[in-house]
Coordinates of C-alpha atoms and ligand atoms in Angstrom, one line a residue:
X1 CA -15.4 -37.8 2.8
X2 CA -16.2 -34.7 3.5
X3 CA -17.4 -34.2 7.2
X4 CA -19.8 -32.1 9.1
X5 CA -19.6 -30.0 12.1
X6 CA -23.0 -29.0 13.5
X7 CA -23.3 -25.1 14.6
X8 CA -23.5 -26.2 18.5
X9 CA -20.1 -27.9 18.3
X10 CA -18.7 -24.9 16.5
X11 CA -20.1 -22.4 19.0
X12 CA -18.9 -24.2 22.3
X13 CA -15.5 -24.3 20.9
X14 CA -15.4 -20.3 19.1
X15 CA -13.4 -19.2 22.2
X16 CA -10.6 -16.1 21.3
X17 CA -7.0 -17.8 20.7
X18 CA -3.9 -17.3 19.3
X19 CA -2.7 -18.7 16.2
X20 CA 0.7 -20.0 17.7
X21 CA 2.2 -18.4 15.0
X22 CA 4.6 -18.0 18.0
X23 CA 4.8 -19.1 21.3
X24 CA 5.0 -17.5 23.7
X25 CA 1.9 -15.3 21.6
X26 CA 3.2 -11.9 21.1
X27 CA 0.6 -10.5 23.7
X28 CA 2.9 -12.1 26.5
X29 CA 6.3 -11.0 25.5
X30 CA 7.3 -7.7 27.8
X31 CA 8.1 -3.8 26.7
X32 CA 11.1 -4.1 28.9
X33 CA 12.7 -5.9 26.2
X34 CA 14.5 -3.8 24.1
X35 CA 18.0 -2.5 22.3
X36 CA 20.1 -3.3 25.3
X37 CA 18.3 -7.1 24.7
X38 CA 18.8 -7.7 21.4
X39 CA 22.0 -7.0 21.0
X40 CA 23.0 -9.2 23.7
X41 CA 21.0 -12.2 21.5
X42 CA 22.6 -10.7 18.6
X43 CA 26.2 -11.2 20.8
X44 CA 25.2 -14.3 21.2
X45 CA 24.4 -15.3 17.6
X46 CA 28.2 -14.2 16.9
X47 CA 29.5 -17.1 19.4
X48 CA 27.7 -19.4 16.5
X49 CA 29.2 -18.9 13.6
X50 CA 27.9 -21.8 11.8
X51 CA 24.0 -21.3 12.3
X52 CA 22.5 -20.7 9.3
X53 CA 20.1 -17.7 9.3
X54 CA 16.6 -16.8 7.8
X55 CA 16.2 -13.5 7.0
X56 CA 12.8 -11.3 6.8
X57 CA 12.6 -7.6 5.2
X58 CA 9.6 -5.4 6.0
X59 CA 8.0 -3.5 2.7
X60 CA 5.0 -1.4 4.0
X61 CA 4.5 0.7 1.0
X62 CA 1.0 0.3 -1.2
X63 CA -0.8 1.7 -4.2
X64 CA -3.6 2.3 -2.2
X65 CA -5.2 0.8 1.1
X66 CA -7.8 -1.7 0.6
X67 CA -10.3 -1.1 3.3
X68 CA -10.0 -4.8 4.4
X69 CA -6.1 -4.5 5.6
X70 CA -4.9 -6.3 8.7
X71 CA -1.3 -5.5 7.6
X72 CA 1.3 -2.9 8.5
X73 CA 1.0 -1.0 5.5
X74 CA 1.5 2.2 4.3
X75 CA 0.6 4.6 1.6
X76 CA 2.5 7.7 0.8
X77 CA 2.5 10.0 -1.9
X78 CA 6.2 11.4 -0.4
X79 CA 8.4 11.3 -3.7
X80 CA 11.7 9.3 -2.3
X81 CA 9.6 7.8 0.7
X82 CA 11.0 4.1 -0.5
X83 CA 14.8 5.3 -0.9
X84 CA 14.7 7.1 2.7
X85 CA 13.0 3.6 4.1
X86 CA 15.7 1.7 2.1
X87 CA 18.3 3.9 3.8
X88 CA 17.2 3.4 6.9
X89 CA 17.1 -0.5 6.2
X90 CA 20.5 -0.1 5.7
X91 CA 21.5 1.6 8.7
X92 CA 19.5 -1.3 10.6
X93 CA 21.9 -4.2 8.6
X94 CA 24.8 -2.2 9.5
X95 CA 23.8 -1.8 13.0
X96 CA 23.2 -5.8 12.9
X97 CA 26.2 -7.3 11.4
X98 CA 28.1 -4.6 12.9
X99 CA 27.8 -7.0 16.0
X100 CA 27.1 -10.8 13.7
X101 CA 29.7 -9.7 11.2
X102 CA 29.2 -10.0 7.5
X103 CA 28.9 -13.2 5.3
X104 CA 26.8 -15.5 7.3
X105 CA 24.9 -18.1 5.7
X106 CA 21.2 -17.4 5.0
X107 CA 18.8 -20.2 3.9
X108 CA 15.7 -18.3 3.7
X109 CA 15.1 -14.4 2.6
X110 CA 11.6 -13.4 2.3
X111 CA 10.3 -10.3 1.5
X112 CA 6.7 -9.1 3.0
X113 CA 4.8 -6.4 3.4
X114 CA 2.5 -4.1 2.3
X115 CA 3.2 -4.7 -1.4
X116 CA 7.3 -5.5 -2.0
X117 CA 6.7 -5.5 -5.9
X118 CA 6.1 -1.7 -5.1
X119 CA 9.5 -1.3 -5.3
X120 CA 10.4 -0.4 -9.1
X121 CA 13.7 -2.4 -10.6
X122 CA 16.0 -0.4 -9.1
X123 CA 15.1 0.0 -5.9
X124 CA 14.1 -4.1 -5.4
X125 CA 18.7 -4.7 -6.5
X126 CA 19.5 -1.8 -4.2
X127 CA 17.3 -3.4 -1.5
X128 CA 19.0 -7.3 -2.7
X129 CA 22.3 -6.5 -3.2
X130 CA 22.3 -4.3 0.4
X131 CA 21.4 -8.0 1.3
X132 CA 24.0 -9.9 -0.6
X133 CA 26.8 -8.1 0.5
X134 CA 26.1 -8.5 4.3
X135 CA 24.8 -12.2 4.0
X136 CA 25.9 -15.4 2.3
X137 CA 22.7 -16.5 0.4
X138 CA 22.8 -20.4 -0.3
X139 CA 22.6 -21.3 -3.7
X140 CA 19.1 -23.4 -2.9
X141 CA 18.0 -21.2 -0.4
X142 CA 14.5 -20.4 -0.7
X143 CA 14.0 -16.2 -1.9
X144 CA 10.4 -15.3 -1.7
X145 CA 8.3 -12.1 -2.1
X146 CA 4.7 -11.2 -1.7
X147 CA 3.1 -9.5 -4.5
X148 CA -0.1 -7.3 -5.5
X149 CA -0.8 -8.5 -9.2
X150 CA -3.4 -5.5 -9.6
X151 CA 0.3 -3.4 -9.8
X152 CA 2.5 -6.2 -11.5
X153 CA 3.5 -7.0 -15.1
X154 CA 4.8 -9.9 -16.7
X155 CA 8.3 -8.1 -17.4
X156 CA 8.2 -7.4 -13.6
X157 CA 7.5 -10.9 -12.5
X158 CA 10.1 -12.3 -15.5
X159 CA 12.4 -9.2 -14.3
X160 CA 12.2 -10.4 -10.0
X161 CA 13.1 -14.3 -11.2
X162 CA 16.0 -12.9 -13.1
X163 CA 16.8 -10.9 -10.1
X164 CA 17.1 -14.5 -8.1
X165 CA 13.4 -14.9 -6.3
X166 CA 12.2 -18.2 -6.8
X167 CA 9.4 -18.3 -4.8
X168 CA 6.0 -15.9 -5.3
X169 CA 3.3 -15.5 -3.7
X170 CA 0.1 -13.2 -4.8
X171 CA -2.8 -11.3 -2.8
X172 CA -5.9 -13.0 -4.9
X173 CA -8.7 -12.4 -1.8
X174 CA -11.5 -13.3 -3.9
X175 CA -12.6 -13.1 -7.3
X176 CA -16.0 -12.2 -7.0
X177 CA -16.8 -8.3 -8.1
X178 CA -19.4 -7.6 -5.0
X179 CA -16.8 -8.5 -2.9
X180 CA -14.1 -6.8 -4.5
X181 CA -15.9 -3.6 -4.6
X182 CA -17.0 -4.0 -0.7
X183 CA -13.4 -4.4 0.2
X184 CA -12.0 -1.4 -2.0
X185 CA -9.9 -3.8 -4.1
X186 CA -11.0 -4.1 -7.7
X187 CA -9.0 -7.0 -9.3
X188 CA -10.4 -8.5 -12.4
X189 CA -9.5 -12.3 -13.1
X190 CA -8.2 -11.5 -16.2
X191 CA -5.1 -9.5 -15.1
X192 CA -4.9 -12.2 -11.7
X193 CA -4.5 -15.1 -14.3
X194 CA -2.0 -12.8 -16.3
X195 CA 0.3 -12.8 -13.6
X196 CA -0.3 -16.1 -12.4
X197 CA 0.6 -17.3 -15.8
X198 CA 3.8 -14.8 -16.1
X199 CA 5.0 -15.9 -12.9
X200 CA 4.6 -20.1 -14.2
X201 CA 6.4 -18.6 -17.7
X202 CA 9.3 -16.9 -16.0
X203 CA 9.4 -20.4 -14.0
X204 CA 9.1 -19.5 -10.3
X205 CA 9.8 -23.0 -8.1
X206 CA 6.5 -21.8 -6.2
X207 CA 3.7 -20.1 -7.5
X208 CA 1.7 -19.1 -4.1
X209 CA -2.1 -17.4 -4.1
X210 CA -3.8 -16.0 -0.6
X211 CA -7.5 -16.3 -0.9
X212 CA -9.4 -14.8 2.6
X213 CA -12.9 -16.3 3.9
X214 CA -15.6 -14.5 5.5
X215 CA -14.9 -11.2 3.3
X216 CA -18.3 -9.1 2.9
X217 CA -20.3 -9.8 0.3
X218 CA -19.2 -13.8 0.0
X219 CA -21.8 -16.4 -0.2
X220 CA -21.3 -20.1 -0.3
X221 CA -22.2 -19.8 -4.1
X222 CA -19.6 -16.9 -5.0
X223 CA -16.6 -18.6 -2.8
X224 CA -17.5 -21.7 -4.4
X225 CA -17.0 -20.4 -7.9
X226 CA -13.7 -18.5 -6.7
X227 CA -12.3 -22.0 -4.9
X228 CA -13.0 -23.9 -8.3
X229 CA -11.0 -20.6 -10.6
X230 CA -8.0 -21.4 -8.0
X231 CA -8.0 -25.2 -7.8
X232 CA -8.2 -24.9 -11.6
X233 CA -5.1 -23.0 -11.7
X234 CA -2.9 -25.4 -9.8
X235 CA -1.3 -22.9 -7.5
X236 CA 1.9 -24.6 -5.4
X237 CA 0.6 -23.4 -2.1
X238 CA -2.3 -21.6 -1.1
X239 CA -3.3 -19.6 2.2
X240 CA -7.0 -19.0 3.1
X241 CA -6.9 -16.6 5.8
X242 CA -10.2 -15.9 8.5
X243 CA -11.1 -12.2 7.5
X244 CA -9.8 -10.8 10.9
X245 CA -12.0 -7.7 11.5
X246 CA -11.0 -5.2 14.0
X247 CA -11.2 -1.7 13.0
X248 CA -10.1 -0.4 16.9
X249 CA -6.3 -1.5 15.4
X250 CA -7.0 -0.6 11.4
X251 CA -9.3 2.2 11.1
X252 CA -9.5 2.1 7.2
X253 CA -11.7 -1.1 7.9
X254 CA -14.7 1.4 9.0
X255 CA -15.2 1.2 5.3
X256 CA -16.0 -2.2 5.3
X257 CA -19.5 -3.2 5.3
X258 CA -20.4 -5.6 7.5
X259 CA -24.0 -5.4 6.8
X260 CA -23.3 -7.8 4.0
X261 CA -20.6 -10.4 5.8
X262 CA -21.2 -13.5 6.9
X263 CA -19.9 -14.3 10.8
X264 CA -20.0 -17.3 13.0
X265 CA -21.3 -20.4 11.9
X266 CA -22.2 -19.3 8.6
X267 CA -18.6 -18.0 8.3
X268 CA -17.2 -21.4 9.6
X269 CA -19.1 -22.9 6.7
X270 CA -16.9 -20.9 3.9
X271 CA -14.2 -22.6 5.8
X272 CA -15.5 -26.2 5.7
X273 CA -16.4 -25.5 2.1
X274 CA -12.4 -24.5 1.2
X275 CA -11.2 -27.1 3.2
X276 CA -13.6 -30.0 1.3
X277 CA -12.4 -28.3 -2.0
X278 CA -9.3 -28.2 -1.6
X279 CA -8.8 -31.9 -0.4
X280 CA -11.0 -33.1 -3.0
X281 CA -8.7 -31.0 -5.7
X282 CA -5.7 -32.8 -4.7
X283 CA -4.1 -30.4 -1.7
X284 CA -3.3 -31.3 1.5
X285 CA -4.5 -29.1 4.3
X286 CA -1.3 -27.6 6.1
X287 CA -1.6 -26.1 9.6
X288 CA -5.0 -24.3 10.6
X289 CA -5.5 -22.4 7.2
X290 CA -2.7 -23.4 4.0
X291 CA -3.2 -25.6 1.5
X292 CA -0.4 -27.5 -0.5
X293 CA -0.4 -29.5 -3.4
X294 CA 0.0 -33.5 -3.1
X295 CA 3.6 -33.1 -4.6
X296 CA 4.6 -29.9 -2.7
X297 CA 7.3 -30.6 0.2
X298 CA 5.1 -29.1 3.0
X299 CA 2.5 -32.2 2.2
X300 CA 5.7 -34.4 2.5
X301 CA 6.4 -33.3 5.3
X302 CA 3.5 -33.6 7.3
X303 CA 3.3 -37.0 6.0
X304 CA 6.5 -37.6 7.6
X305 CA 5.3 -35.6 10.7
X306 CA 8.7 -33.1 9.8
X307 CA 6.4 -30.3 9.4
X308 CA 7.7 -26.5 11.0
X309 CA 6.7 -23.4 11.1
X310 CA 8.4 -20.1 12.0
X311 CA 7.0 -16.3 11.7
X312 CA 7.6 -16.4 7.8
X313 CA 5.3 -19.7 7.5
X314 CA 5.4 -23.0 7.4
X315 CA 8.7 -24.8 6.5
X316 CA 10.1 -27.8 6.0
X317 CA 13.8 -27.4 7.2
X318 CA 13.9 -23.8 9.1
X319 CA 17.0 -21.8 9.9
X320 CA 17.7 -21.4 13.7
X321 CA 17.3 -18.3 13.7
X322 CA 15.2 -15.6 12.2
X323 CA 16.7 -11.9 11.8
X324 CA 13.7 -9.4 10.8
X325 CA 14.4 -5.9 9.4
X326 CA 12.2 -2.9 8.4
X327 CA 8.9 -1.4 10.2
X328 CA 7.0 -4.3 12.3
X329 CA 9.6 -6.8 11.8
X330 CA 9.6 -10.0 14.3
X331 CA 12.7 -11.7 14.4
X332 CA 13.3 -15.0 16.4
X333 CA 17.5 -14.7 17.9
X334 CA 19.0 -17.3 20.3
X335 CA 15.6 -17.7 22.0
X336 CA 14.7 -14.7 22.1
X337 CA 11.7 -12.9 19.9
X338 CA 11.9 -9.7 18.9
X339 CA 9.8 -6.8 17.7
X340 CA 10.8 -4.0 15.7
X341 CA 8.3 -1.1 16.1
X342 CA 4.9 -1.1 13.5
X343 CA 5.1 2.4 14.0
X344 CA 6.7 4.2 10.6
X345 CA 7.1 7.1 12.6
X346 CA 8.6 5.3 15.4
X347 CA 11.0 3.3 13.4
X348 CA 12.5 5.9 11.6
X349 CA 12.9 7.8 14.7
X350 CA 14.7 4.9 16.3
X351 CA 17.0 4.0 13.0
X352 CA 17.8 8.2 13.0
X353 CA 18.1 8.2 16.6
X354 CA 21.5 5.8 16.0
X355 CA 19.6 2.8 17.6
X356 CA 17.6 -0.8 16.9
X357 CA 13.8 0.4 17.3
X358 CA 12.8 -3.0 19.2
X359 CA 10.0 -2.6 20.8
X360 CA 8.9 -5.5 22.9
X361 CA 10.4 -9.0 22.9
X362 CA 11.0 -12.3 25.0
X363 CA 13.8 -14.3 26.2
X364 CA 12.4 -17.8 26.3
X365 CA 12.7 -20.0 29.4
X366 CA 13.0 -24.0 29.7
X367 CA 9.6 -24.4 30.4
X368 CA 8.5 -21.8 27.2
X369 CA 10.8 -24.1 25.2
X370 CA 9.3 -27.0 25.9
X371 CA 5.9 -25.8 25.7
X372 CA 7.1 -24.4 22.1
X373 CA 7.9 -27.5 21.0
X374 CA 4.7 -29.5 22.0
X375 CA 2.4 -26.8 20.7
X376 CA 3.8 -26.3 17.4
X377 CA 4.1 -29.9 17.2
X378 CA 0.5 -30.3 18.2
X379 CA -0.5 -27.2 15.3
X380 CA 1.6 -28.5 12.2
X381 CA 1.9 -32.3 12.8
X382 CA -1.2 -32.9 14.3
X383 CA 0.2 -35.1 17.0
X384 CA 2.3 -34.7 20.1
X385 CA 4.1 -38.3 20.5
X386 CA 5.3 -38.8 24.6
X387 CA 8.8 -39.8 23.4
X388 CA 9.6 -36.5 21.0
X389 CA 10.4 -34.6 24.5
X390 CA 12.9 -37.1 25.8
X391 CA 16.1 -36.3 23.7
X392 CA 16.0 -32.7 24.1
X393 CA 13.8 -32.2 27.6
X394 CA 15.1 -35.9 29.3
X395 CA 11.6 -37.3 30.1
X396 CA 8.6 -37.7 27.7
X397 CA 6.1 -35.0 27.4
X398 CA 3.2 -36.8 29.4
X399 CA 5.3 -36.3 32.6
X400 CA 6.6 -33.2 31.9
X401 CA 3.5 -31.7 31.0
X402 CA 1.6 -33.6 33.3
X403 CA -0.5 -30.8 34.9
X404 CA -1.3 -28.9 31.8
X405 CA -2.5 -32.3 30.3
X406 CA -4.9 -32.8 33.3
X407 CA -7.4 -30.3 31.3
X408 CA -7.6 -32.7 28.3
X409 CA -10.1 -35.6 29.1
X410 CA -13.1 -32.8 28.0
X411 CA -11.2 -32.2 24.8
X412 CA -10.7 -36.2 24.1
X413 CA -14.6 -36.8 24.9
X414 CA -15.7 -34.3 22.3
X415 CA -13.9 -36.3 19.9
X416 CA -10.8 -33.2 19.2
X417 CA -8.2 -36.0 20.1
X418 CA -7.1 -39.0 21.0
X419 CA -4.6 -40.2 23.8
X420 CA -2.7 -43.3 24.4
X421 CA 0.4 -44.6 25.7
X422 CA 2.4 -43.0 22.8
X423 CA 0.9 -39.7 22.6
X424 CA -1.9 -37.7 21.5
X425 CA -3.2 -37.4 18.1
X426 CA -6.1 -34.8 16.4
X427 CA -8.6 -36.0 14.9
X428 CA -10.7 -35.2 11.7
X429 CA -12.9 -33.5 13.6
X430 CA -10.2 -31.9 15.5
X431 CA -8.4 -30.3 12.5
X432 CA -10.7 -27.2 13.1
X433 CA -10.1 -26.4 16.5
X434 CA -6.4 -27.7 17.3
X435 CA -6.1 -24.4 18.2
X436 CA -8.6 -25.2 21.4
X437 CA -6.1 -28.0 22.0
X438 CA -2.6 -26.0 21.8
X439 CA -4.5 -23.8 24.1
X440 CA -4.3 -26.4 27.3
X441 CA -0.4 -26.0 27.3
X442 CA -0.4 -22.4 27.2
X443 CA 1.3 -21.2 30.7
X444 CA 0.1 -17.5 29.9
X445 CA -3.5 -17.7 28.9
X446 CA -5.9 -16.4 31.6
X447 CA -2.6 -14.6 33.4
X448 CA -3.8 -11.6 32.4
X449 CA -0.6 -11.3 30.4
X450 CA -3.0 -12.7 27.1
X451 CA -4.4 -9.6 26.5
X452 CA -7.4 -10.4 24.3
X453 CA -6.5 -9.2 21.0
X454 CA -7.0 -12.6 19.8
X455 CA -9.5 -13.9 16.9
X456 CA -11.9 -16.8 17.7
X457 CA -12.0 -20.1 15.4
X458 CA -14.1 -18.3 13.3
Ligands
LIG501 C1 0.9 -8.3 2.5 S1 -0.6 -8.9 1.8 C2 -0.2 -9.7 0.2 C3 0.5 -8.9 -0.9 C4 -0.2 -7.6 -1.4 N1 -0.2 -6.5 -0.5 C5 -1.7 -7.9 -1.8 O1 -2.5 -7.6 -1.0 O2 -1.9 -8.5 -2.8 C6 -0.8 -10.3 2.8 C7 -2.1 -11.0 2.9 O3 -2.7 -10.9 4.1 C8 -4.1 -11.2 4.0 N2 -4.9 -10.2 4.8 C9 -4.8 -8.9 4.7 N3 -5.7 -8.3 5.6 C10 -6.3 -9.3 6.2 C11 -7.3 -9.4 7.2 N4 -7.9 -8.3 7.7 N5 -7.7 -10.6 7.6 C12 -7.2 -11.7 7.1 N6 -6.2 -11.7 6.1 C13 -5.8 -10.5 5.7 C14 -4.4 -11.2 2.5 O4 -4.7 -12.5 2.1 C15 -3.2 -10.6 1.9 O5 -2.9 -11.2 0.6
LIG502 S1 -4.2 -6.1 1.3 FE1 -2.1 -5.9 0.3 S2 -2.4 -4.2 -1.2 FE2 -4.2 -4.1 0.1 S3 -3.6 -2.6 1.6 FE3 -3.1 -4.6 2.5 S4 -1.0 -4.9 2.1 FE4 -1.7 -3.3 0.7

């Protein structure tokens, strides 16, 4: 039953927050954390030999920038630009396992970018097998790339299964031409379904589109008829991002027109409208913004309340650890975060330099731990039962987030949870703004550490 959230109730609760993608949110992990830093995590990671890994690599290049982008992307018309990045990829593995060794076990390798099916056939094995020789990848484990299908074929898609992906995911947006043209990204359906089809043909385990709300130029009417051309194609998984805007950080969004873009309540409306569609089509609705199909392990396991989530996404059974390599990379070592510089200029200085370009990072204390746990429990199961806390923290979370918890009541009277001697639970309603709940057990909001680069609920 499809349920409706008056524009009041939105509005008190559009407050700027983090996505807990990570937590502690990137905006509180220090500049003082660098080289020297990670390779002591990385030191540490050597001491445990049989932690399985996941492993995420950077591809920045694109054809062209669509004036939308929120990504670290980059386009070059340098001839050898992606041979001198995948050299210096391969100085940063060496650097790595010259300290973790060679031939530990990954269970997850994702590639992200920018546009990784930029790479042409050779360069994608040169950039897998540098990969294969220095890591042990699982026969199940899950390999998955992003992919621009305005620059794919069906031989590349049948040509990147062979090559041993077997999980894809493709930058859809919106089918709608007044949209497309207002975000420089002219896509027609035609070649969107192509791919889509080549990629079910060449039998990918997970076929994976990204759709993003609040684009300029959407209506109710045109997202509609976009939601319905998706939910007919069956996709495994699909993410609908909140158009982020904020051309102080990505300049080529100047471009955009946001004469013609919907924004606050009327935005939060496209969102209702994908999230009604996509439940009555037979998804589940994963996390604050993904959408998985009945069937698909992610539903599972939030039916099971076994539902995690990591930098790469949401995940079912995630490695320990996280190892990221290329421009912007985030990596998650011995509880530690880490952040290669999203400067290309900056990166490739640091690789030539001899060095690890990290950035910023985090070493993670008992109390961030714990919080960790509660939050991302909170944002993928939807719950936060007392006992979860007691095996791993030794008392249940009520007591040990007793203070924190004091600033719930409000939430609990607007109807965003529920409390009771076992735990708290969201709500229906509260499915759109768990967010505002998560944020109560954040030790670093309002410490003037949160630096508010953060988007609001809609
Ligand atoms: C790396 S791209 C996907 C692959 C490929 N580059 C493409 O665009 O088809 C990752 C996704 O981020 C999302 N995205 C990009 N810019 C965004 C923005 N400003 N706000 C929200 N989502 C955005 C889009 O859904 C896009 O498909
Ligand atoms: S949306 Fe994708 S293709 Fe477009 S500029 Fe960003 S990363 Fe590149």
């Amino acid at each position: 039953m499809p349920l409706h959230i008056p524009a009041e109730f939105v509005e008190k609760y559009n407050k700027p927050g983090p996505r807990y993608t990570s937590y502690p949110t990137v905006p509180a992990w220090e500049q003082e954390f660098g080289e020297p830093e990670y390779r002591e995590a990385l030191t540490e990671l050597n001491d445990r030999p049989a932690d399985e890994l996941a492993i995420y690599l950077h591809l920045p290049f694109c054809a062209k920038a669509c004036h939308y982008c929120g990504c670290n992307m980059l386009v070059t018309r340098e001839k050898g630009a992606v041979e001198q990045y995948l050299d210096r990829v391969e100085q940063e593995l060496e650097r790595v396992t010259s300290i973790i060794g060679t031939g530990r076990k990954v269970a997850q390798f994702h590639w992200g970018g920018g546009t990784p099916n930029y790479l042409n056939e050779e360069e994608t094995d040169r950039a897998l097998n540098m990969f294969r020789g220095a890591f042990d990848i699982n026969a199940d484990a899950e390999v998955s790339l992003e992919i621009d299908p305005r620059i794919a074929t069906p031989e590349q898609t049948l040509s990147l299964k062979q090559a041993g992906f077997n999980r894809i995911s493709m930058g859809v947006q919106d089918f709608d031409q007044r949209t497309q043209k207002a975000i420089g990204r002219n896509q027609s359906r035609e070649k969107t379904l192509k791919i889509y089809q080549s990629c079910r043909d060449a039998g990918f385990e997970g076929v994976n589109v990204d759709l993003v709300y609040g684009l300029p130029g959407q209506t109710v009417e045109s997202f509609t008829d976009t939601l319905k051309g998706i939910i007919e194609l069956q996709p495994d998984r699909v993410a609908c991002f909140s158009y982020a805007h904020v051309p102080w950080v990505r300049p080529n969004q100047e471009l955009v027109d946001t004469t013609i873009m919907l924004t606050g309540y009327d935005k939060f409306q496209l969102f209702m409208l994908t999230v009604d569609m996509f439940q009555e089509g037979d998804y589940s609705w994963i996390g604050i913004d993904h959408f998985a199909k009945k069937s698909d392990e992610l539903s599972v396991a939030l039916e099971n309340r076994a539902l995690h989530r990591n930098f790469m996404g949401y995940a079912t059974k995630p490695a320990p650890h996280m190892l990221a390599f290329g421009m912007s990379g985030i990596g998650d070592v011995c509880d530690r975060f880490v952040q290669n510089d999203a400067d290309f200029g900056g990166w490739s200085d640091g690789i030539d330099a001899g060095g690890l370009p990290i950035v910023k990072g985090h070493k993670l204390s008992a109390d961030d731990k714990l919080r960790r746990f509660a939050i991302l429990n909170l944002m993928c199961n939807l719950e936060l039962p007392w006992s979860l806390t007691e095996e791993a923290y030794g008392a249940p979370a009520n007591e040990l987030l007793a203070d924190s918890l004091k600033a719930l009541p409000p939430l609990i009277e607007d109807g965003l949870a529920t409390m009771d001697e076992g735990g708290i639970r969201i709500t229906a309603k509260g499915r759109y703004f768990v967010r505002n709940v998560a944020m109560i057990l954040d030790a670093y909001l309002g410490k003037g550490k949160g630096k508010p680069i953060f988007s609001k609920t809609v």
